[in-house]
Coordinates of C-alpha atoms and ligand atoms in Angstrom, one line a residue:
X1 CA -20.0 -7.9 0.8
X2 CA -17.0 -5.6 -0.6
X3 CA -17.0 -2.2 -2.5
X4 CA -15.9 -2.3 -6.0
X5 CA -15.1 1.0 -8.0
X6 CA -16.1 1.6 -11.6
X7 CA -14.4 4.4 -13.4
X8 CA -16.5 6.3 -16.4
X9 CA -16.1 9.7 -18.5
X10 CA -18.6 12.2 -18.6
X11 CA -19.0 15.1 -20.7
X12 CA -20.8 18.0 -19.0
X13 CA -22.0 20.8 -20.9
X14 CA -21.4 24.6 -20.5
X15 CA -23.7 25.1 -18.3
X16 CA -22.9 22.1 -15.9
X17 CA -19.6 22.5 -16.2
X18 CA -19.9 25.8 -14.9
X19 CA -21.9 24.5 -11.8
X20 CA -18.8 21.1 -11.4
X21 CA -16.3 24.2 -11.5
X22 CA -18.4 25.7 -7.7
X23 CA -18.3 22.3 -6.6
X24 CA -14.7 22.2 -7.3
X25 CA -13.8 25.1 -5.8
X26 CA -16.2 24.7 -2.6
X27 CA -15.1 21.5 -1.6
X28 CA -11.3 22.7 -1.8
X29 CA -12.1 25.6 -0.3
X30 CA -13.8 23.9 2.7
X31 CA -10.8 21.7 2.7
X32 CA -8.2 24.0 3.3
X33 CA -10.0 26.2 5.3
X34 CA -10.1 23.8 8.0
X35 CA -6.9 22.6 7.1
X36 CA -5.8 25.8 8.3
X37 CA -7.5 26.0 11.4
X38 CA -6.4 22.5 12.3
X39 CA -2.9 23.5 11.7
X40 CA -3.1 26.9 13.7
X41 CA -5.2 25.7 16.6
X42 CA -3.1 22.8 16.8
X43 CA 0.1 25.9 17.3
X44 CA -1.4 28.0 19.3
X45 CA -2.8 26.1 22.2
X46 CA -2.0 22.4 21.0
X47 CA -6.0 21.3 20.5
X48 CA -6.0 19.1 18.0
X49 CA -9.4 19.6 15.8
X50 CA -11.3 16.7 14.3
X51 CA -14.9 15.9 12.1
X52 CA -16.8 16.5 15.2
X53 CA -15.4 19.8 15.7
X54 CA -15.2 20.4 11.8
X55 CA -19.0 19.5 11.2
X56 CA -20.2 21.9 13.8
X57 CA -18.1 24.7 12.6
X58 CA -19.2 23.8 9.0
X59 CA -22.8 25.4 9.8
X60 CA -20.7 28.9 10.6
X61 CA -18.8 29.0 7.8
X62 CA -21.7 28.3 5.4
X63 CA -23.9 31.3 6.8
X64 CA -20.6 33.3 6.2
X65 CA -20.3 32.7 3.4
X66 CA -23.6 31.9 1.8
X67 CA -22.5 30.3 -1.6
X68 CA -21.3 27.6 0.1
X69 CA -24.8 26.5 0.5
X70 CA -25.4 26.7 -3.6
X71 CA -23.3 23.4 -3.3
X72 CA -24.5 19.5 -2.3
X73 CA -24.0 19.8 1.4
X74 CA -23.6 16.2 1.9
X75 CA -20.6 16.8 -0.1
X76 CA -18.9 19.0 1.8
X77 CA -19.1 16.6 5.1
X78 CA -17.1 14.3 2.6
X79 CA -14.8 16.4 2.2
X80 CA -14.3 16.7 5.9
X81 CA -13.9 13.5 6.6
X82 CA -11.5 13.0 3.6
X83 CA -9.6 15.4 5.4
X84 CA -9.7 13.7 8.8
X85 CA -8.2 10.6 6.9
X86 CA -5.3 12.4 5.5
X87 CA -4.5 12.9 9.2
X88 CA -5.5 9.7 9.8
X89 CA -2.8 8.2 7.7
X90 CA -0.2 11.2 8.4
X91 CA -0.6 9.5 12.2
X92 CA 0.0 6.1 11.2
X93 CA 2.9 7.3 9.3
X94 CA 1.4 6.0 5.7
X95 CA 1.1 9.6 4.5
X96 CA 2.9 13.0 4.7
X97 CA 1.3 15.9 6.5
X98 CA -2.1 16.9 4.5
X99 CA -1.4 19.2 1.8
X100 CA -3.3 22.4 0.2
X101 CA -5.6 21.7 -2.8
X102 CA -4.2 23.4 -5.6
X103 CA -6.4 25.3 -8.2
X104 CA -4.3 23.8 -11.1
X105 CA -4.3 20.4 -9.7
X106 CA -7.1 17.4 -10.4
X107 CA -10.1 18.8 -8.9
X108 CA -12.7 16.4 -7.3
X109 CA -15.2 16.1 -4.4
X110 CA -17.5 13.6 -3.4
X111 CA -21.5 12.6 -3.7
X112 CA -22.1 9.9 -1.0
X113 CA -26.0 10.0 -1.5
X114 CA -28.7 10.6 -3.4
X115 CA -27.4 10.3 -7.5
X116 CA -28.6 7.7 -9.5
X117 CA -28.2 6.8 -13.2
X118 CA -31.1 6.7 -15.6
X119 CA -32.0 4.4 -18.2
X120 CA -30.1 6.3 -21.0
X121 CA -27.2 6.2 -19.0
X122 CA -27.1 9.9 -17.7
X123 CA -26.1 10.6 -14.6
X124 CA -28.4 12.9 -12.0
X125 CA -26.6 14.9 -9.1
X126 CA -28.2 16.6 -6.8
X127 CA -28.3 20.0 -7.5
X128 CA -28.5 19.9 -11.3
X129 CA -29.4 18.6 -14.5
X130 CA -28.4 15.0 -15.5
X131 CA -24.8 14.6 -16.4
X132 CA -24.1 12.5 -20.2
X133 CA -22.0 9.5 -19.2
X134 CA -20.0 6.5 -21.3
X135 CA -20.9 3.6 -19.9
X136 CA -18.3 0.9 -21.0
X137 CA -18.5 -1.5 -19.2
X138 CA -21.1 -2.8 -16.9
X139 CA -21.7 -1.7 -13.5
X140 CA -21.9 -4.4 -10.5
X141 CA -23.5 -4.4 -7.3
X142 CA -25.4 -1.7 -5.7
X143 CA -24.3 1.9 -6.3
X144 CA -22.9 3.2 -2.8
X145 CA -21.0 6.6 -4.0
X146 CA -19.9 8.9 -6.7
X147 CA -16.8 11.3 -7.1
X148 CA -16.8 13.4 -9.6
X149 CA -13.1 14.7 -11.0
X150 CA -11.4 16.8 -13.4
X151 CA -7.8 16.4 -14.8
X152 CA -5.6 19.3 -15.3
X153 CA -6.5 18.8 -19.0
X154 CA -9.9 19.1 -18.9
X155 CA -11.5 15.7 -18.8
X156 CA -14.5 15.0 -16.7
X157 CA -14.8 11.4 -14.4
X158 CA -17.2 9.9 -12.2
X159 CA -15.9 7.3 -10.0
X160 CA -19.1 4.8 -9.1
X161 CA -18.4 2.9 -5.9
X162 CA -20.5 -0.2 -5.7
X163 CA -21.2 -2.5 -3.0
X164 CA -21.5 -6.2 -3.9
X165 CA -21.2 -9.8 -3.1
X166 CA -18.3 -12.3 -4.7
X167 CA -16.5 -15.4 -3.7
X168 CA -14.0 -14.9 -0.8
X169 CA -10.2 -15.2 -1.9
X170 CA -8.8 -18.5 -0.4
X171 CA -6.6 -19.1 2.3
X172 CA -3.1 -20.1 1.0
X173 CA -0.4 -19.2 3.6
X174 CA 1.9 -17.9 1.4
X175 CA 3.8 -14.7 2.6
X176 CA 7.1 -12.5 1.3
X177 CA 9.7 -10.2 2.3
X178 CA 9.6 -7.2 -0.4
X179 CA 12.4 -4.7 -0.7
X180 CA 11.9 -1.5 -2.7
X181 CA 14.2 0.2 -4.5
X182 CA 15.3 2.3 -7.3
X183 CA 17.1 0.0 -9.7
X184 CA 14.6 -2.4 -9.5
X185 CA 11.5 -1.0 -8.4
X186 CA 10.2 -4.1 -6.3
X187 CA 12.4 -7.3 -4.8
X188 CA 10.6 -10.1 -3.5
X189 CA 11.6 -12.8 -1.2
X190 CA 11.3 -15.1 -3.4
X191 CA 13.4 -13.9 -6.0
X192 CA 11.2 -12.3 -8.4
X193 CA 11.9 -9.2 -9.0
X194 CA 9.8 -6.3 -11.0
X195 CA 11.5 -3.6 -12.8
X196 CA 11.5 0.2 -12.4
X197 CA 10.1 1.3 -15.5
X198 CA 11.4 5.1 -14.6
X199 CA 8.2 6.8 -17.1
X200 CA 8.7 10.1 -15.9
X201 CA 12.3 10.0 -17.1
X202 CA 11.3 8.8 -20.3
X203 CA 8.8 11.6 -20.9
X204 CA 11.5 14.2 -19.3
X205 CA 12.8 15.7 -23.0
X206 CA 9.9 16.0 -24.5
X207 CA 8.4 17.5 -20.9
X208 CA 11.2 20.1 -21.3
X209 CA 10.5 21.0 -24.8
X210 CA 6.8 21.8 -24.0
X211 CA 7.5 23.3 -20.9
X212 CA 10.5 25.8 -22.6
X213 CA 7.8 26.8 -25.3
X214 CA 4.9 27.5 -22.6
X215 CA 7.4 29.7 -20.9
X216 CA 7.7 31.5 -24.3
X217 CA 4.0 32.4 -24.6
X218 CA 2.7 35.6 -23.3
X219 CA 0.6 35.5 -20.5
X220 CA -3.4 35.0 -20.7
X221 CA -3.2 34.2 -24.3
X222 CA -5.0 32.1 -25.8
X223 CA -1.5 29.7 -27.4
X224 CA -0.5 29.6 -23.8
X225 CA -3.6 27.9 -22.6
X226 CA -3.2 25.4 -25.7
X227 CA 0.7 25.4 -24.7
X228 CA -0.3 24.7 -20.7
X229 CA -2.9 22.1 -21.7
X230 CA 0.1 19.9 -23.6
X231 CA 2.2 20.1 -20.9
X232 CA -0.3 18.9 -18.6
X233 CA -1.3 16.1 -20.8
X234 CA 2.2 14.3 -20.4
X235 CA 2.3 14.5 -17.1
X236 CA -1.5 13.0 -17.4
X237 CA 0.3 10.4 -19.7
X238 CA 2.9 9.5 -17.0
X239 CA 0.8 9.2 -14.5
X240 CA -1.7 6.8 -16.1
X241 CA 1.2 4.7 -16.9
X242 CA 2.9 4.8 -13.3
X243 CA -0.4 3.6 -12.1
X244 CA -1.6 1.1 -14.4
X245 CA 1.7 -0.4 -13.5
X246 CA 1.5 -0.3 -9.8
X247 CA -1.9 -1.3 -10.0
X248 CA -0.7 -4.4 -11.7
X249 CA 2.0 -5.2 -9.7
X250 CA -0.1 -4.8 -6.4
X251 CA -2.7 -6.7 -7.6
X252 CA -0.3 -9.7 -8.3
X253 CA 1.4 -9.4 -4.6
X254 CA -1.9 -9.5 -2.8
X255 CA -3.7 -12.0 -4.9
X256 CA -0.6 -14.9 -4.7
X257 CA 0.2 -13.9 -0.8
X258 CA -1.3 -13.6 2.9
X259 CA 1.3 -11.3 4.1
X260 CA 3.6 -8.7 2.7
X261 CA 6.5 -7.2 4.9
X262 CA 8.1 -3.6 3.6
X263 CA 9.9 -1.4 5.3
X264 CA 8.1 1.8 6.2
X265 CA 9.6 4.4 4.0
X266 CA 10.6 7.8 5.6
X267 CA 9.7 9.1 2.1
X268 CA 9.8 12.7 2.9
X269 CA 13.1 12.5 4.7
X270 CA 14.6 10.5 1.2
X271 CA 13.3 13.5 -0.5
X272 CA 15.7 15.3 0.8
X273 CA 18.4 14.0 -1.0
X274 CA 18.4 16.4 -3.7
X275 CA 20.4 14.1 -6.1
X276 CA 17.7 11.5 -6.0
X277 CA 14.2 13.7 -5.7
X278 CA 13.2 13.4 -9.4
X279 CA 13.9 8.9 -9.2
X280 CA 12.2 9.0 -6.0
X281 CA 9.1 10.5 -7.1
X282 CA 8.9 8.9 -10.2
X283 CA 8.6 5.3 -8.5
X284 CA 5.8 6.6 -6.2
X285 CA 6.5 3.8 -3.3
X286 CA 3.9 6.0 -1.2
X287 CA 1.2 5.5 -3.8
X288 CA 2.0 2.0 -4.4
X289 CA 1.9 1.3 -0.9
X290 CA -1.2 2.6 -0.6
X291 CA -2.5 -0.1 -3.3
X292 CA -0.8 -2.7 -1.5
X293 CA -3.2 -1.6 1.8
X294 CA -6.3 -1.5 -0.2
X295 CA -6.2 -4.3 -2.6
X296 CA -4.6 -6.8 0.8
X297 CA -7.9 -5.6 2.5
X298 CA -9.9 -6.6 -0.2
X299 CA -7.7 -9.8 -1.4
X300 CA -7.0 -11.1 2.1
X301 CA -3.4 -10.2 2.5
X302 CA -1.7 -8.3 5.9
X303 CA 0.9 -6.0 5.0
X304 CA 3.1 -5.7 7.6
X305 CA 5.7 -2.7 8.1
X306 CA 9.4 -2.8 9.4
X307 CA 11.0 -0.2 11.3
X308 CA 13.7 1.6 8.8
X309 CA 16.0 1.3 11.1
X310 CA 16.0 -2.1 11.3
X311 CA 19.4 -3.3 9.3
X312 CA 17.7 -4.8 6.5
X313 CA 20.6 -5.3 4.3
X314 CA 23.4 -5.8 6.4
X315 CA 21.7 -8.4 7.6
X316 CA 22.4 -12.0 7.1
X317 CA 19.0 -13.6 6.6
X318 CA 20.4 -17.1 7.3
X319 CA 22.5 -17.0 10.0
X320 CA 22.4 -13.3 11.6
X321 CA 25.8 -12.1 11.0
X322 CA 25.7 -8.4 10.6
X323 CA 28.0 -7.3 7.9
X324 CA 29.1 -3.7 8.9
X325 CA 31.1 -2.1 5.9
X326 CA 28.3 -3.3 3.0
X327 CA 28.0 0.1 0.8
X328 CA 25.4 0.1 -1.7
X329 CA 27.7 -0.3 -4.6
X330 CA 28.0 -4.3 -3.3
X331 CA 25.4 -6.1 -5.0
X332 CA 26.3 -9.9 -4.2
X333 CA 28.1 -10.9 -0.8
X334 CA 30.0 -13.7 0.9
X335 CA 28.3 -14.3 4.3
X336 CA 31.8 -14.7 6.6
X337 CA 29.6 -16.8 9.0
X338 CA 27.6 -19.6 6.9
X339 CA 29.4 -19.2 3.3
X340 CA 26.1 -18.3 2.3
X341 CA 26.4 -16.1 -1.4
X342 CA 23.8 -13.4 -1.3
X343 CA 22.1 -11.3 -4.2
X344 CA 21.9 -8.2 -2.1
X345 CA 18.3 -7.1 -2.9
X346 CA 16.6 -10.5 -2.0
X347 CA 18.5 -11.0 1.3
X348 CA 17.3 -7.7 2.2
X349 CA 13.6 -9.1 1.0
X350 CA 14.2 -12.1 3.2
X351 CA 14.6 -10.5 6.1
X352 CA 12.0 -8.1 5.8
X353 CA 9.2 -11.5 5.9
X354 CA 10.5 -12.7 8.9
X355 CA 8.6 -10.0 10.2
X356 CA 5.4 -11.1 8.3
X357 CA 5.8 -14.9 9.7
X358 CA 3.0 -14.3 12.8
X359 CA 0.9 -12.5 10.8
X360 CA -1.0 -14.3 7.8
X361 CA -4.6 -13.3 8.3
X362 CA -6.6 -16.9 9.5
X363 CA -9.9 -15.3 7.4
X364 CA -10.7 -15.7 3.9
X365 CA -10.1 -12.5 1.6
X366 CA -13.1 -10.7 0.8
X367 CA -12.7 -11.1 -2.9
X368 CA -10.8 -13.8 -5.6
X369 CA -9.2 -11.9 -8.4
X370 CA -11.4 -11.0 -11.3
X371 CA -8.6 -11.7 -13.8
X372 CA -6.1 -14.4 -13.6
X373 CA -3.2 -12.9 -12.5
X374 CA -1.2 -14.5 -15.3
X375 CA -2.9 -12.5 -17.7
X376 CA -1.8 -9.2 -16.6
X377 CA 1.0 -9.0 -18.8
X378 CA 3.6 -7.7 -16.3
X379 CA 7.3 -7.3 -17.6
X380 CA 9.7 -8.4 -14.8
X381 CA 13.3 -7.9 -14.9
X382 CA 15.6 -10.5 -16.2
X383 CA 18.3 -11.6 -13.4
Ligands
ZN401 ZN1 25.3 -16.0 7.3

């Protein structure tokens, strides 16, 4: 058994939308509170709060503030323990420290119970009147939970998490090294590499236009709102694209391999490098690692992460030789050692698997690949 997630539009009307707008506003609410608290408890007297605390402090809040309780309560536990695994994976160093939910960002929360879909295809809530829903493609497996989103433009989602059976993903042994980077936005072992299709970069002038002709609209108007809406549609637009890439690519890695070795990125401390901020968080290596983790849970592949300080590149991956003065302008070497002539990029990717060599998974993957991975249509960069 594996959970599969199925991704549909729904149009509410006024009136519900009106009602998704509390539930919006609720669940952030309830998630920064004890975001908050976490953080200040955590200062003053070094407690550090959890679910179990959250949950029972969750009854206080609600008969403080009593429209709280107009709300799914189920959904606001889910929102709790969303928030415990933000900290969860701030711990384990996958994740920056949890941040404050933004009005103007997408808004979501969670329904882990009690929804169901009727035969027209509408979808019930609890709380409120069925929701109109495009069904495009067919739903598998047994319906396990719903979120509910909206984008900063104004489209509705629900996200359908089903639980079903499929073949287990074979056991093939085969594992890789994989460097990221900026020029190319993946390097594996093996020599292939994947490009870095920089798509906020390409959107940037026409970003700048819209953004220089909302700053020109008077406040509260009604050309501003049209003005804010377009702006946020391209970054929409950029998004879509950075994922449907990374999706592809991750997809690919964990489907062909039973272990994956990166380097665990300090990605907030590369941040800091103003001259590189916009790159770096165009190629969204948190985000794709993220989809590496997922989809290697689901496809049977261990991804295994490298201490940053460990000299990756300097690093001759055939014989050991450490080559001290290597600036990041060199992008092919002479090993002094073994003769050996490196493309810098792979050599770095070669060492990095080394560290994945102990640990290929010995169990099946919980799922085979839907598509063919040949089919995904992925454009890889020449050389
Ligand atoms: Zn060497």
């Amino acid at each position: 058994m594996g959970n599969k997630a199925f991704k549909f539009r729904i149009y509410p009307n006024k009136e519900q939308s009106a009602f998704l707008a509390k539930c919006f506003g609720c669940s952030r609410f309830v998630y920064n509170h004890f975001l908050r608290l976490t953080t200040d408890a955590y200062a003053q007297s070094k407690k550090s709060l959890r679910y179990k605390e959250w949950a029972k402090l969750l009854v206080h809040l609600k008969s403080e503030f009593e429209w709280l309780t107009e709300v799914n309560s189920q959904s606001l536990q889910q929102t709790l323990k969303d928030l415990e695994s933000a900290f969860t994976r701030f711990f384990k160093k996958l994740g920056g420290f949890p941040n404050l939910k933004k009005r103007s960002h997408r808004q979501s929360f969670r329904v882990p119970q009690h929804f169901s879909i009727d035969e027209n295809g509408f979808l019930k809530l609890p709380k409120m009147t069925p929701l109109r829903m495009v069904i495009h493609r067919e739903i598998l497996g047994t319906p396990k939970s719903v979120t509910i989103s909206k984008t900063p433009s104004g489209k509705y989602y629900a996200c359908i998490v089903t639980e079903l059976d499929i073949a287990h993903a074979p056991l093939n042994g085969n594992k890789i090294g994989l460097d990221l980077g900026l020029k190319e936005f993946a390097i594996a072992s093996n020599g292939e590499k994947f490009e870095n299709p920089r798509y906020f970069h390409k959107s940037l002038r026409r970003l700048k236009i819209r953004q220089r002709r909302l700053s020109r609209k008077h406040k509260g108007s009604s050309n501003r709102k049209k003005s804010r809406l377009s702006v946020a549609r391209i970054h929409e637009k950029v998004a879509n694209q950075r994922q449907d890439y990374q999706h592809k690519i991750s997809l690919k890695l964990t489907c062909e391999n039973q272990a994956i070795s990166v380097e665990s990125l300090n990605i907030k401390g590369m941040v800091k490098n103003r001259k590189l901020v916009k790159q770096i968080s165009d190629v969204a290596w948190g985000n794709f690692l993220t989809m590496l983790e997922y989809k290697g849970d689901i496809y049977g592949c261990e991804i295994c992460y490298v201490d940053r300080f460990f000299p990756s590149s300097k690093r001759c991956s055939h014989c050991g030789y450490i080559k001290e003065d290597l600036t990041l302008s060199i992008r092919e070497w002479e090993c002094p050692e073994c003769k050996k002539v490196w493309d810098r990029d792979i050599n770095a990717a070669l060492n990095l698997m080394f560290f994945s060599e102990s640990k290929i998974p010995l169990e099946e993957g919980k799922f085979t690949p839907e598509q063919p991975v040949e089919r995904l249509g992925i454009t890889r960069s020449s050389g």
